[in-house]
Each structure stands twice: as C-alpha cells, then as structure tokens.
mmCIF file of C-alpha atoms in Angstrom:
data_model
loop_
_atom_site.group_PDB
_atom_site.id
_atom_site.type_symbol
_atom_site.label_atom_id
_atom_site.label_comp_id
_atom_site.label_asym_id
_atom_site.label_seq_id
_atom_site.Cartn_x
_atom_site.Cartn_y
_atom_site.Cartn_z
ATOM 1 C CA MET R 1 0.000 0.000 0.000
ATOM 2 C CA ALA R 2 1.389 3.394 -1.014
ATOM 3 C CA ARG R 3 2.367 5.686 1.835
ATOM 4 C CA SER R 4 1.006 9.225 2.079
ATOM 5 C CA ASP R 5 3.370 12.164 1.604
ATOM 6 C CA ALA R 6 3.386 12.841 5.366
ATOM 7 C CA GLU R 7 4.828 9.361 5.991
ATOM 8 C CA LEU R 8 7.623 9.696 3.439
ATOM 9 C CA PRO R 9 11.154 10.851 4.335
ATOM 10 C CA TYR R 10 11.694 14.582 3.898
ATOM 11 C CA TRP R 11 13.974 14.221 0.872
ATOM 12 C CA ARG R 12 11.438 11.985 -0.858
ATOM 13 C CA ARG R 13 8.578 14.454 -0.320
ATOM 14 C CA ILE R 14 10.591 17.275 -1.846
ATOM 15 C CA LEU R 15 11.706 15.049 -4.707
ATOM 16 C CA ASN R 16 8.095 14.086 -5.416
ATOM 17 C CA ALA R 17 7.146 17.768 -5.641
ATOM 18 C CA SER R 18 9.930 18.574 -8.086
ATOM 19 C CA LEU R 19 10.036 15.294 -10.042
ATOM 20 C CA PRO R 20 7.862 16.323 -13.033
ATOM 21 C CA VAL R 21 10.233 19.202 -13.739
ATOM 22 C CA ASP R 22 13.315 17.128 -12.895
ATOM 23 C CA LEU R 23 12.424 14.485 -15.481
ATOM 24 C CA SER R 24 11.566 17.066 -18.135
ATOM 25 C CA TYR R 25 15.036 18.581 -17.703
ATOM 26 C CA ILE R 26 16.843 15.400 -18.736
ATOM 27 C CA PRO R 27 16.288 15.502 -22.542
ATOM 28 C CA ILE R 28 16.462 19.309 -22.715
ATOM 29 C CA GLY R 29 19.567 19.393 -20.520
ATOM 30 C CA LEU R 30 21.293 16.760 -22.649
ATOM 31 C CA ALA R 31 20.580 18.768 -25.811
ATOM 32 C CA CYS R 32 21.775 21.964 -24.123
ATOM 33 C CA GLY R 33 25.025 20.328 -23.018
ATOM 34 C CA ILE R 34 25.673 18.992 -26.528
ATOM 35 C CA LEU R 35 25.051 22.397 -28.114
ATOM 36 C CA LEU R 36 27.193 24.216 -25.548
ATOM 37 C CA HIS R 37 30.061 21.825 -26.270
ATOM 38 C CA ALA R 38 29.625 22.393 -30.004
ATOM 39 C CA SER R 39 29.844 26.143 -29.326
ATOM 40 C CA GLY R 40 33.217 25.784 -27.577
ATOM 41 C CA PHE R 41 32.376 24.981 -23.933
ATOM 42 C CA ASN R 42 34.300 22.196 -22.234
ATOM 43 C CA ILE R 43 32.749 20.020 -19.528
ATOM 44 C CA TYR R 44 33.874 22.285 -16.671
ATOM 45 C CA MET R 45 32.596 25.466 -18.329
ATOM 46 C CA THR R 46 29.307 23.736 -19.119
ATOM 47 C CA ALA R 47 28.924 22.751 -15.462
ATOM 48 C CA LEU R 48 29.776 26.283 -14.335
ATOM 49 C CA VAL R 49 27.327 28.024 -16.681
ATOM 50 C CA SER R 50 24.627 25.511 -15.711
ATOM 51 C CA LEU R 51 25.069 26.355 -12.025
ATOM 52 C CA LEU R 52 25.419 30.111 -12.424
ATOM 53 C CA VAL R 53 22.888 30.778 -15.188
ATOM 54 C CA PHE R 54 20.420 27.887 -14.666
ATOM 55 C CA SER R 55 18.150 28.922 -17.515
ATOM 56 C CA GLY R 56 17.534 26.804 -20.558
ATOM 57 C CA GLY R 57 16.524 29.769 -22.693
ATOM 58 C CA ALA R 58 19.589 31.785 -21.664
ATOM 59 C CA GLN R 59 21.988 28.875 -22.156
ATOM 60 C CA PHE R 60 20.593 28.074 -25.595
ATOM 61 C CA LEU R 61 20.902 31.786 -26.386
ATOM 62 C CA ILE R 62 24.548 31.726 -25.284
ATOM 63 C CA ALA R 63 25.213 28.738 -27.548
ATOM 64 C CA SER R 64 23.430 30.436 -30.452
ATOM 65 C CA LEU R 65 25.265 33.752 -30.146
ATOM 66 C CA LEU R 66 28.695 32.196 -29.606
ATOM 67 C CA ALA R 67 28.158 29.864 -32.563
ATOM 68 C CA THR R 68 27.701 32.982 -34.723
ATOM 69 C CA ASN R 69 30.808 34.649 -33.190
ATOM 70 C CA ALA R 70 28.764 37.354 -31.472
ATOM 71 C CA PRO R 71 30.797 39.761 -29.266
ATOM 72 C CA MET R 72 30.639 39.178 -25.533
ATOM 73 C CA TYR R 73 28.831 42.447 -24.769
ATOM 74 C CA SER R 74 25.937 41.329 -26.997
ATOM 75 C CA VAL R 75 25.750 38.002 -25.152
ATOM 76 C CA VAL R 76 25.726 39.735 -21.751
ATOM 77 C CA LEU R 77 23.135 42.346 -22.754
ATOM 78 C CA MET R 78 20.810 39.796 -24.359
ATOM 79 C CA MET R 79 21.035 37.580 -21.282
ATOM 80 C CA PHE R 80 20.351 40.523 -18.995
ATOM 81 C CA PHE R 81 17.137 41.495 -20.745
ATOM 82 C CA LEU R 82 16.055 37.885 -21.234
ATOM 83 C CA GLU R 83 16.479 37.123 -17.520
ATOM 84 C CA LEU R 84 15.031 40.424 -16.280
ATOM 85 C CA ARG R 85 11.665 38.678 -15.871
ATOM 86 C CA TYR R 86 12.999 36.999 -12.728
ATOM 87 C CA ALA R 87 12.758 40.335 -10.913
ATOM 88 C CA LEU R 88 8.981 40.116 -11.360
ATOM 89 C CA LEU R 89 8.783 36.416 -10.544
ATOM 90 C CA GLY R 90 10.886 36.876 -7.423
ATOM 91 C CA SER R 91 8.786 39.797 -6.206
ATOM 92 C CA SER R 92 5.668 37.599 -6.195
ATOM 93 C CA LEU R 93 7.455 35.083 -3.936
ATOM 94 C CA SER R 94 9.012 37.652 -1.625
ATOM 95 C CA LYS R 95 6.002 37.744 0.719
ATOM 96 C CA TYR R 96 6.612 34.078 1.535
ATOM 97 C CA LEU R 97 10.246 34.725 2.507
ATOM 98 C CA HIS R 98 9.695 37.354 5.198
ATOM 99 C CA GLY R 99 12.105 36.963 8.080
ATOM 100 C CA LYS R 100 14.685 34.964 6.126
ATOM 101 C CA SER R 101 18.305 36.071 6.154
ATOM 102 C CA LEU R 102 19.945 37.928 3.286
ATOM 103 C CA GLY R 103 22.122 34.876 2.596
ATOM 104 C CA PHE R 104 19.094 32.584 2.340
ATOM 105 C CA THR R 105 17.262 35.031 0.066
ATOM 106 C CA THR R 106 20.328 35.432 -2.155
ATOM 107 C CA LEU R 107 20.737 31.664 -2.500
ATOM 108 C CA PHE R 108 17.017 31.297 -3.174
ATOM 109 C CA ALA R 109 17.105 33.958 -5.901
ATOM 110 C CA ALA R 110 20.224 32.502 -7.523
ATOM 111 C CA SER R 111 18.654 29.034 -7.919
ATOM 112 C CA MET R 112 15.203 30.147 -9.083
ATOM 113 C CA ASN R 113 13.996 29.610 -12.630
ATOM 114 C CA ASP R 114 10.636 29.539 -14.425
ATOM 115 C CA GLU R 115 9.747 25.932 -13.686
ATOM 116 C CA ASN R 116 10.668 25.712 -10.011
ATOM 117 C CA TYR R 117 9.042 29.132 -9.527
ATOM 118 C CA ALA R 118 5.775 27.649 -10.816
ATOM 119 C CA ILE R 119 6.072 24.681 -8.439
ATOM 120 C CA ASN R 120 6.924 26.820 -5.417
ATOM 121 C CA TYR R 121 4.271 29.454 -6.065
ATOM 122 C CA LEU R 122 1.614 26.775 -6.410
ATOM 123 C CA LYS R 123 2.785 25.002 -3.243
ATOM 124 C CA PHE R 124 2.952 28.239 -1.245
ATOM 125 C CA SER R 125 -0.547 29.142 -2.441
ATOM 126 C CA THR R 126 -2.153 25.778 -1.692
ATOM 127 C CA ASP R 127 -0.135 24.137 1.096
ATOM 128 C CA LYS R 128 0.095 25.961 4.444
ATOM 129 C CA ASN R 129 2.794 23.555 5.623
ATOM 130 C CA PHE R 130 5.113 24.369 2.711
ATOM 131 C CA THR R 131 8.096 26.362 4.011
ATOM 132 C CA PRO R 132 10.813 28.526 2.409
ATOM 133 C CA ARG R 133 13.279 25.726 3.236
ATOM 134 C CA ASP R 134 11.122 23.305 1.244
ATOM 135 C CA ALA R 135 11.017 25.747 -1.671
ATOM 136 C CA LEU R 136 14.797 26.158 -1.608
ATOM 137 C CA ASN R 137 15.267 22.388 -1.685
ATOM 138 C CA VAL R 138 12.871 22.121 -4.638
ATOM 139 C CA GLU R 139 15.110 24.598 -6.434
ATOM 140 C CA HIS R 140 18.202 22.587 -5.562
ATOM 141 C CA TYR R 141 16.713 19.341 -6.853
ATOM 142 C CA THR R 142 15.821 20.952 -10.177
ATOM 143 C CA LEU R 143 19.258 22.589 -10.349
ATOM 144 C CA ALA R 144 20.971 19.238 -9.719
ATOM 145 C CA PHE R 145 19.004 17.458 -12.455
ATOM 146 C CA TRP R 146 19.645 20.292 -14.908
ATOM 147 C CA THR R 147 23.370 20.532 -14.201
ATOM 148 C CA VAL R 148 23.984 16.778 -14.359
ATOM 149 C CA SER R 149 22.023 16.554 -17.629
ATOM 150 C CA ASN R 150 24.107 19.401 -19.073
ATOM 151 C CA ILE R 151 27.339 17.699 -18.042
ATOM 152 C CA ILE R 152 26.295 14.370 -19.556
ATOM 153 C CA GLY R 153 25.273 16.202 -22.722
ATOM 154 C CA SER R 154 28.684 17.852 -22.849
ATOM 155 C CA ILE R 155 30.355 14.446 -22.494
ATOM 156 C CA ILE R 156 28.221 13.102 -25.334
ATOM 157 C CA GLY R 157 29.112 16.151 -27.396
ATOM 158 C CA SER R 158 32.818 15.547 -26.828
ATOM 159 C CA ALA R 159 32.464 11.974 -28.087
ATOM 160 C CA VAL R 160 30.349 12.828 -31.128
ATOM 161 C CA SER R 161 31.408 15.257 -33.831
ATOM 162 C CA ILE R 162 28.614 17.763 -34.538
ATOM 163 C CA ASN R 163 28.601 20.102 -37.517
ATOM 164 C CA LEU R 164 27.868 23.686 -36.458
ATOM 165 C CA THR R 165 25.405 23.959 -39.346
ATOM 166 C CA VAL R 166 23.267 21.425 -37.517
ATOM 167 C CA VAL R 167 23.641 23.493 -34.332
ATOM 168 C CA HIS R 168 22.357 26.610 -36.109
ATOM 169 C CA PHE R 169 19.398 24.682 -37.492
ATOM 170 C CA ALA R 170 18.574 23.128 -34.099
ATOM 171 C CA LEU R 171 18.772 26.454 -32.267
ATOM 172 C CA THR R 172 16.653 28.231 -34.861
ATOM 173 C CA ALA R 173 14.053 25.462 -34.602
ATOM 174 C CA LEU R 174 14.148 25.701 -30.799
ATOM 175 C CA PHE R 175 13.527 29.448 -30.711
ATOM 176 C CA LEU R 176 10.782 29.154 -33.321
ATOM 177 C CA TYR R 177 9.137 26.541 -31.100
ATOM 178 C CA MET R 178 9.461 28.841 -28.086
ATOM 179 C CA ILE R 179 7.784 31.635 -30.069
ATOM 180 C CA VAL R 180 4.959 29.415 -31.309
ATOM 181 C CA MET R 181 4.239 28.257 -27.747
ATOM 182 C CA GLN R 182 3.675 31.905 -26.753
ATOM 183 C CA LEU R 183 1.233 32.749 -29.557
ATOM 184 C CA LYS R 184 -1.906 32.962 -27.449
ATOM 185 C CA ASN R 185 -3.530 36.117 -28.813
ATOM 186 C CA GLY R 186 -3.315 38.835 -31.420
ATOM 187 C CA LEU R 187 -1.227 41.153 -29.254
ATOM 188 C CA ILE R 188 1.606 38.642 -28.897
ATOM 189 C CA ILE R 189 1.485 37.834 -32.625
ATOM 190 C CA PHE R 190 1.691 41.558 -33.398
ATOM 191 C CA ILE R 191 4.686 42.039 -31.077
ATOM 192 C CA CYS R 192 6.434 39.029 -32.647
ATOM 193 C CA ILE R 193 6.011 40.581 -36.096
ATOM 194 C CA VAL R 194 7.215 43.969 -34.842
ATOM 195 C CA SER R 195 10.183 42.331 -33.121
ATOM 196 C CA GLY R 196 11.196 40.421 -36.263
ATOM 197 C CA PHE R 197 10.932 43.548 -38.408
ATOM 198 C CA LEU R 198 12.927 45.636 -35.924
ATOM 199 C CA ALA R 199 15.588 42.916 -35.622
ATOM 200 C CA ALA R 200 16.130 42.941 -39.391
ATOM 201 C CA VAL R 201 16.259 46.760 -39.558
ATOM 202 C CA CYS R 202 18.534 47.152 -36.527
ATOM 203 C CA MET R 203 20.898 44.400 -37.697
ATOM 204 C CA VAL R 204 21.272 46.177 -41.041
ATOM 205 C CA ILE R 205 21.873 49.540 -39.365
ATOM 206 C CA THR R 206 24.321 48.370 -36.685
ATOM 207 C CA LYS R 207 25.866 45.562 -38.772
ATOM 208 C CA SER R 208 26.277 43.543 -35.562
ATOM 209 C CA THR R 209 24.305 41.519 -33.047
ATOM 210 C CA LEU R 210 23.884 44.721 -31.036
ATOM 211 C CA GLY R 211 20.913 45.248 -33.331
ATOM 212 C CA LEU R 212 19.235 42.275 -31.631
ATOM 213 C CA VAL R 213 19.599 43.967 -28.255
ATOM 214 C CA ILE R 214 18.161 47.254 -29.549
ATOM 215 C CA SER R 215 15.242 45.556 -31.316
ATOM 216 C CA THR R 216 14.494 43.458 -28.224
ATOM 217 C CA LEU R 217 14.330 46.586 -26.048
ATOM 218 C CA ILE R 218 12.103 48.505 -28.456
ATOM 219 C CA ALA R 219 9.729 45.551 -28.979
ATOM 220 C CA SER R 220 9.557 44.944 -25.215
ATOM 221 C CA PHE R 221 8.615 48.562 -24.503
ATOM 222 C CA VAL R 222 6.026 48.531 -27.302
ATOM 223 C CA GLY R 223 4.507 45.335 -25.894
ATOM 224 C CA PHE R 224 4.520 46.714 -22.354
ATOM 225 C CA ALA R 225 2.873 49.980 -23.443
ATOM 226 C CA LEU R 226 0.159 48.167 -25.403
ATOM 227 C CA GLU R 227 -0.578 45.722 -22.575
ATOM 228 C CA ALA R 228 -0.710 48.557 -20.013
ATOM 229 C CA THR R 229 -3.123 50.456 -22.237
ATOM 230 C CA ILE R 230 -5.373 47.417 -22.624
ATOM 231 C CA ARG R 231 -5.313 46.769 -18.856
ATOM 232 C CA SER R 232 -6.377 50.343 -18.086
ATOM 233 C CA LYS R 233 -9.031 50.751 -20.774
ATOM 234 C CA PHE R 234 -10.265 47.172 -21.250
ATOM 235 C CA PRO R 235 -9.572 45.330 -17.946
ATOM 236 C CA LYS R 236 -11.850 42.396 -18.888
ATOM 237 C CA SER R 237 -10.352 41.861 -22.319
ATOM 238 C CA ARG R 238 -9.933 38.273 -23.522
ATOM 239 C CA ILE R 239 -6.338 39.176 -24.366
ATOM 240 C CA LEU R 240 -5.534 39.641 -20.672
ATOM 241 C CA ARG R 241 -7.191 36.365 -19.682
ATOM 242 C CA SER R 242 -5.076 34.452 -22.187
ATOM 243 C CA MET R 243 -1.912 36.014 -20.722
ATOM 244 C CA LYS R 244 -2.513 34.909 -17.113
ATOM 245 C CA ASN R 245 0.371 33.243 -15.304
ATOM 246 C CA PRO R 246 -0.275 29.442 -15.248
ATOM 247 C CA ALA R 247 1.225 29.310 -11.760
ATOM 248 C CA GLY R 248 -1.214 31.937 -10.545
ATOM 249 C CA SER R 249 -0.659 35.473 -9.365
ATOM 250 C CA PRO R 250 -1.004 37.312 -6.060
ATOM 251 C CA GLU R 251 -4.324 38.727 -7.280
ATOM 252 C CA ASP R 252 -5.629 35.242 -8.042
ATOM 253 C CA VAL R 253 -4.729 34.032 -4.573
ATOM 254 C CA ASN R 254 -6.401 37.019 -2.894
ATOM 255 C CA GLU R 255 -9.579 36.375 -4.837
#
C-alpha cells in the first residue's frame, strides 16, 4: 500500500514535488550540453554556466550567439534582458520569505527559474505547511538534475562530432518553437512581427548583433505599453485572460 506524503522521508517528499520538472530537464539538458560543447564549452565550463545561469533559454541563447561569433557584450546584454523577468517572478514570492536572512534570500534567488518558480508558487498558495526551506530544496533538486544533464550532454558532445550547421538549425528550430508556444492572442502575434521587423532593420543599421539587443528593447517597450493600455481601458479583455500566469498570481490568490 502506497504511503502518504506525510509518511515519506523529507527528501522523498521534496523530490516528489519537483520530479515532473526534474524528469523534463533530462532531454532538454542533454541537448543543451551537446550544443554548448559544439559552441566551444568544455565540460567544466558547461557545469559552471549551468550552475550560475540555470536557464535553458539563456543557455541556448549563449550557444546560439557564440556559434555565430557574437561579441561578448551582446551576449551579456541579451542575457540581462532575457532574464530580467525573474525580478517580477521573485517579487511575487518575496512575501513568503519574510524573516529569512539575506544569505538565504540570495541563495534562493540565484537558484530560481521559471519551472521551479511555478512549483513553489503553487505550493505556497495551496499548502500551508510548505516552508521557504522546502522551496529552496525544490530549487536545488531541479538545479541538480539540470546541471547533471548538461554535463552528460557535454560528455556526449565531446564523443560525437557535430557540424555547427546542424547546431544553427537546431537552435533556430528551438527558438521558433518557443515563439509558437507563446502565440496565445493577437497582441503577442503583433509584437512578434514587430520584433522580427525591428531585428532585421537594426541588424542592417548596426551591422552587428547589437541590433538584436536594440530591437528586443524597443519591442519589449512597445509590448509593455500596449498591454498597459489594454489593462487600463479594457480590464476584462480576452487578451488579458489568455496572458494569465499558469502558476497563478497574487491577485488570483487574494480572490
């Protein structure tokens, strides 16, 4: 007879909470490790970037930009704006971390990503016994699975010769998939079109990948301005409902 969660050892309860994400990281992490190796990362650098960045989107972006010989400032700027969303995600969890030390909060922030944020926000919202320590351990489990998968992928990449043309194709396909998964309403489709147009124009003007940074900033501000306008003038718009956070939001919990 299966035991309830309360009867399981602590490590097993936390593993059960994070396991869906942990398992999903294995194939993606292997692919990421292979692509990072093809872009010039050795096993140790792959492990380091996995621990410090811990973001599939950012690490695939790093591989993509380095494979096209992009300058380092473009890589850093693109990563900064791509990861800026964590400031918003972290702010919605901050109310659950009141009273924790600066060191704990720093470690918590450094190991947070989209998927473990979704798990922790849902658990905080629905389980009164879920603690910040539990949330931190969920993050560490997901980080461990991701890092190990990246390392194994790097080892596979070192044993198998991969043509960089294939890397470019795979990364382009990946980012197209990521875009398609976000196409939930007309506003997002419009911003995608604007972003693509601006990227082409800015790349021609700057003749470097800095154009991607500029186009990303302009498209982001355009999207933000349009969404803010819709929220103020049409608060019950279907567009806003389709953009709700699947993990919930503080407003949802208060309701």
